[in-house]
Short mmCIF file of C-alpha atoms in Angstrom, two decimals:
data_model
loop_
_atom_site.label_atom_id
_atom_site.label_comp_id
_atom_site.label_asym_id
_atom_site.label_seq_id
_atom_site.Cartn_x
_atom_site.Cartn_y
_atom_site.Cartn_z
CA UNK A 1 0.78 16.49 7.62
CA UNK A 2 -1.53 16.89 10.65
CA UNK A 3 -4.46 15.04 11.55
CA UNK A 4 -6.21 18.31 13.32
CA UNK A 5 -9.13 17.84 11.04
CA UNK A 6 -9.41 14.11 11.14
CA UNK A 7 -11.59 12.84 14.22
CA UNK A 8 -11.86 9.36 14.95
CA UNK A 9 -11.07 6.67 17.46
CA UNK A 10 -8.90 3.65 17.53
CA UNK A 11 -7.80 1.02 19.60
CA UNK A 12 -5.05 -0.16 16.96
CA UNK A 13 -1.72 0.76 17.53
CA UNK A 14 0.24 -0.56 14.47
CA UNK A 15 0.76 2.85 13.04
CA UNK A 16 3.12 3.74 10.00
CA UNK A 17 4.63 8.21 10.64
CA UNK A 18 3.71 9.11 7.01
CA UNK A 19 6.04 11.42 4.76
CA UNK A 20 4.52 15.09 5.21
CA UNK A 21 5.13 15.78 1.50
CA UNK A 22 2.91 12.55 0.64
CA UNK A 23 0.21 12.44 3.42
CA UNK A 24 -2.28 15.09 4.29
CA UNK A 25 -2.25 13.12 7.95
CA UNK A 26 0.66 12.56 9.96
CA UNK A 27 -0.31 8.78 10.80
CA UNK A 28 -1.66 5.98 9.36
CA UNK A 29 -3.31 3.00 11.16
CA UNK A 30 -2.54 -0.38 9.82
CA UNK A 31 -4.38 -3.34 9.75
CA UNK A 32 -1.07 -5.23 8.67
CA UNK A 33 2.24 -4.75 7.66
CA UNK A 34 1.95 -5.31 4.38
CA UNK A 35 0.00 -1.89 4.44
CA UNK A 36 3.36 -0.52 5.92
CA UNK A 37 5.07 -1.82 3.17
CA UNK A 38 2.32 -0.39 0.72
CA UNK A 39 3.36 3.40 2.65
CA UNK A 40 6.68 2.62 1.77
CA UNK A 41 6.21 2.15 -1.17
CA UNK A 42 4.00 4.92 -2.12
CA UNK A 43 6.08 7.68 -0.78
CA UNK A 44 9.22 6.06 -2.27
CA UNK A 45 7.25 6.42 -5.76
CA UNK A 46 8.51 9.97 -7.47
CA UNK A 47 4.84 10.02 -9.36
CA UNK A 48 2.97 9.75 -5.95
CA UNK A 49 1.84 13.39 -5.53
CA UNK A 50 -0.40 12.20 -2.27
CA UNK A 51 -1.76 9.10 -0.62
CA UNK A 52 -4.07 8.58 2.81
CA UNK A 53 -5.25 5.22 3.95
CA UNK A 54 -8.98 5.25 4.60
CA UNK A 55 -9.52 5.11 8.12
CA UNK A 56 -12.45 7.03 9.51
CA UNK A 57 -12.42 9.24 6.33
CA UNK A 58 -16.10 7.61 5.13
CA UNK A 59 -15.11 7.03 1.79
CA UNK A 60 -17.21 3.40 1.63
CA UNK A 61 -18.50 1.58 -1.85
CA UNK A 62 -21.52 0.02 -1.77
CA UNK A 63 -21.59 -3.77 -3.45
CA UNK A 64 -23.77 -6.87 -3.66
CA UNK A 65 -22.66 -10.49 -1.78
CA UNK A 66 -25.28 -12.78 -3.00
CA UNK A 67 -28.52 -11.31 -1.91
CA UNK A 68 -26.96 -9.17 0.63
CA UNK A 69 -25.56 -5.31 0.45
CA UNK A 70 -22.23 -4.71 1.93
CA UNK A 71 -20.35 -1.46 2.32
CA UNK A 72 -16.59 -1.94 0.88
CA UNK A 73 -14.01 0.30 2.52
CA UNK A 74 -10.75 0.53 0.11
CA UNK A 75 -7.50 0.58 1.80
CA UNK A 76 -6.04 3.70 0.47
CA UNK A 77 -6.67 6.42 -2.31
CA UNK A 78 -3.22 7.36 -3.95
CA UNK A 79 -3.22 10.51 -6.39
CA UNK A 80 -0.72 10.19 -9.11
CA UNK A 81 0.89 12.34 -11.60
CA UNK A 82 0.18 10.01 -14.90
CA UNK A 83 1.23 12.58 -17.07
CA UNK A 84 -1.77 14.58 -17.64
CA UNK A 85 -0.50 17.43 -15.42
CA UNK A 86 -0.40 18.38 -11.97
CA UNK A 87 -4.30 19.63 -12.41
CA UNK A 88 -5.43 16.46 -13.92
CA UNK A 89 -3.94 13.60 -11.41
CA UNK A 90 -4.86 10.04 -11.30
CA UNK A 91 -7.26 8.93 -8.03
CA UNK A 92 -5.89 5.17 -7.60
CA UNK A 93 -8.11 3.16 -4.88
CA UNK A 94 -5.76 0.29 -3.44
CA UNK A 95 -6.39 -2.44 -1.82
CA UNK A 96 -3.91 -4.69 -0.18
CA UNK A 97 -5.55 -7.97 0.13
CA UNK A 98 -3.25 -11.24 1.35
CA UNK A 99 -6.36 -13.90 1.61
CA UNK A 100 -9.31 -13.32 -1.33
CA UNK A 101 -12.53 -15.30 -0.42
CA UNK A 102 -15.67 -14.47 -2.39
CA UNK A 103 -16.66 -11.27 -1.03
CA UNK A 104 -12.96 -9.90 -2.03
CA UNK A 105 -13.35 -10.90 -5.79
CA UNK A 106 -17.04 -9.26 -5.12
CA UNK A 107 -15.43 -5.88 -4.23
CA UNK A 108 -12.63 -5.94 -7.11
CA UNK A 109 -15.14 -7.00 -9.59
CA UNK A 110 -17.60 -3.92 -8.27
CA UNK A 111 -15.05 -1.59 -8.25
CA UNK A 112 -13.82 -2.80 -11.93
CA UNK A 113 -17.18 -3.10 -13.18
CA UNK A 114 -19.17 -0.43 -11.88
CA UNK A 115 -17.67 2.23 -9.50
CA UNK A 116 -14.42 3.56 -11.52
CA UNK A 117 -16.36 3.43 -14.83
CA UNK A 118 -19.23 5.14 -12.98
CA UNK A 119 -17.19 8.22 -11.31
CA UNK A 120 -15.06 8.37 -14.78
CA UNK A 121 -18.30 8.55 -16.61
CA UNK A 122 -19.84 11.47 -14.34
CA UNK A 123 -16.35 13.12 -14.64
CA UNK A 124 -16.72 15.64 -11.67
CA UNK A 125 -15.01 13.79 -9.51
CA UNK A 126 -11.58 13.73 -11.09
CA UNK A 127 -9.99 10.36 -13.17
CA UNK A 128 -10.10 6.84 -11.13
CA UNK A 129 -8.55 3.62 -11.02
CA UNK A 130 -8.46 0.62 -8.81
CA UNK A 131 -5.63 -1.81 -8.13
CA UNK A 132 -5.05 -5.02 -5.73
CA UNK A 133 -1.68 -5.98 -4.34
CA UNK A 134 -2.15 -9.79 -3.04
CA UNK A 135 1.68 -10.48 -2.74
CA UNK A 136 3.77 -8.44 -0.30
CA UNK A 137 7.20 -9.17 -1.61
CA UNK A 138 5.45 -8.31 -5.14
CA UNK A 139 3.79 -4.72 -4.09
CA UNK A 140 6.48 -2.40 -4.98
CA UNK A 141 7.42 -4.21 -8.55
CA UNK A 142 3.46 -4.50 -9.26
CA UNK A 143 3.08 -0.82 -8.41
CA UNK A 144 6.08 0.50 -10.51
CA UNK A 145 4.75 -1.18 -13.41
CA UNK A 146 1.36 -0.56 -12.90
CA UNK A 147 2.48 3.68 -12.73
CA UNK A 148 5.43 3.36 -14.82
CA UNK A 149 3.97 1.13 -17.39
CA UNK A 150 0.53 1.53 -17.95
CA UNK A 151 -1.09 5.13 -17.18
CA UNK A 152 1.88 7.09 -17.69
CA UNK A 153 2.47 6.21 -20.98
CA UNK A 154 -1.52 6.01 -22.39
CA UNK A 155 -1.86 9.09 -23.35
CA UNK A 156 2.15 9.47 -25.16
CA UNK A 157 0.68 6.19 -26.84
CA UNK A 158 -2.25 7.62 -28.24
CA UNK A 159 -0.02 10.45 -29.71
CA UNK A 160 2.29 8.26 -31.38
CA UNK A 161 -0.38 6.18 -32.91
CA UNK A 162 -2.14 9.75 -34.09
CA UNK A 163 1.15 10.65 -35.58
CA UNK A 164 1.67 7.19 -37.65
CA UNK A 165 -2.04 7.59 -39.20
CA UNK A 166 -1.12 11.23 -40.02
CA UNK A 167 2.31 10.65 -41.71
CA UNK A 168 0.60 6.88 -43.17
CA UNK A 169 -2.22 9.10 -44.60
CA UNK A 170 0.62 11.54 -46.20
CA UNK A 171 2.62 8.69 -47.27
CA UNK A 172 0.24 6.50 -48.67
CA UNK A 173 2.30 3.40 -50.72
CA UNK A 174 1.34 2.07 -54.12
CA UNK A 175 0.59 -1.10 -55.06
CA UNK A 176 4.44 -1.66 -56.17
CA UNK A 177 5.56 -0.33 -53.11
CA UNK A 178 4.03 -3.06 -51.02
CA UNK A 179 4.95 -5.71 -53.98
CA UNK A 180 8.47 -4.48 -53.72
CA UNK A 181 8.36 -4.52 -49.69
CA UNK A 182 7.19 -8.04 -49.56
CA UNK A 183 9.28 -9.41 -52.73
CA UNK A 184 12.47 -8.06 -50.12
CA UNK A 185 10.86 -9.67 -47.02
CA UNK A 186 10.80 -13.06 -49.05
CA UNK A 187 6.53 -12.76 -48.94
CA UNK A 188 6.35 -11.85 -52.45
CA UNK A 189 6.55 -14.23 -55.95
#
């Protein structure tokens, strides 16, 4: 990775040296360790295809606090391969968030209510999802389940269930079937 491109200043020097296979930028500036531990994580993740914390990049979500509009910056965009190919990858916006006040459950709620359904509704800007890691020693077990568990197996899930209703539609019982099934399974008189 190279940040040749990326032009910004900073006077932080907390600074993870990012994976060149993972990150399109050779550094990333933290605002805490647990976003170290977040880089970690994502590059130790065989489904990350890329990942870039959002620091002078401009990618900003507008939302409302009370009466007042904010601009929300995410932490970091992760692209993963959810198994719907390497043309079809999943844009995850994280946040890594140790205290939430108010105008944190304001951001997760706009970004669950209205930004990822928005941009997956448009649909020209790829697939998105949002996740919040508020425990440190949790972040790698929450992400592995939430890419291992959830999003990688939707779309096997929805095949198997397609499957059932085809071979259930082929199969269909008779009415003795099911009063023999449930006569065995003790339901039946």
């Amino acid at each position: 990775g190279s940040t040749m491109q990326v032009r910004f200043n900073t006077s932080k020097t907390s600074r993870w040296e990012t994976s060149s296979q993972h990150c399109p930028i050779n550094w990333v500036v933290l605002d805490s360790d647990w976003e170290a531990e977040f880089c970690r994580v994502a590059e130790s993740h065989p489904r990350v295809r890329a990942y870039v914390k959002n620091h002078g990049l401009g990618f900003e979500v507008p939302y409302r606090y009370g009466s007042e509009t904010r601009k929300y910056l995410p932490d970091f965009i992760v692209r993963v391969d959810d198994g719907h190919g390497p043309d079809d990858l999943l844009n995850l916006v994280v946040e890594i968030k140790g205290y939430r006040g108010q105008d944190a459950l304001e951001k997760k709620l706009t970004m669950d209510t209205y930004w990822v359904p928005g941009v997956n509704h448009l649909g020209t800007y790829g697939r998105w999802a949002f996740a919040e890691f508020t425990e440190v020693y949790q972040i790698e077990a929450e992400f592995n389940k939430l890419i291992d568990g959830c999003w990688l197996h939707e779309s096997a899930a929805v095949a198997d269930l397609q499957a059932a209703m085809t071979w259930s539609a082929a199969h269909a019982a008779s009415d003795t079937d099911v009063e023999d099934t449930l006569r065995r399974l003790g339901h039946g008189e």
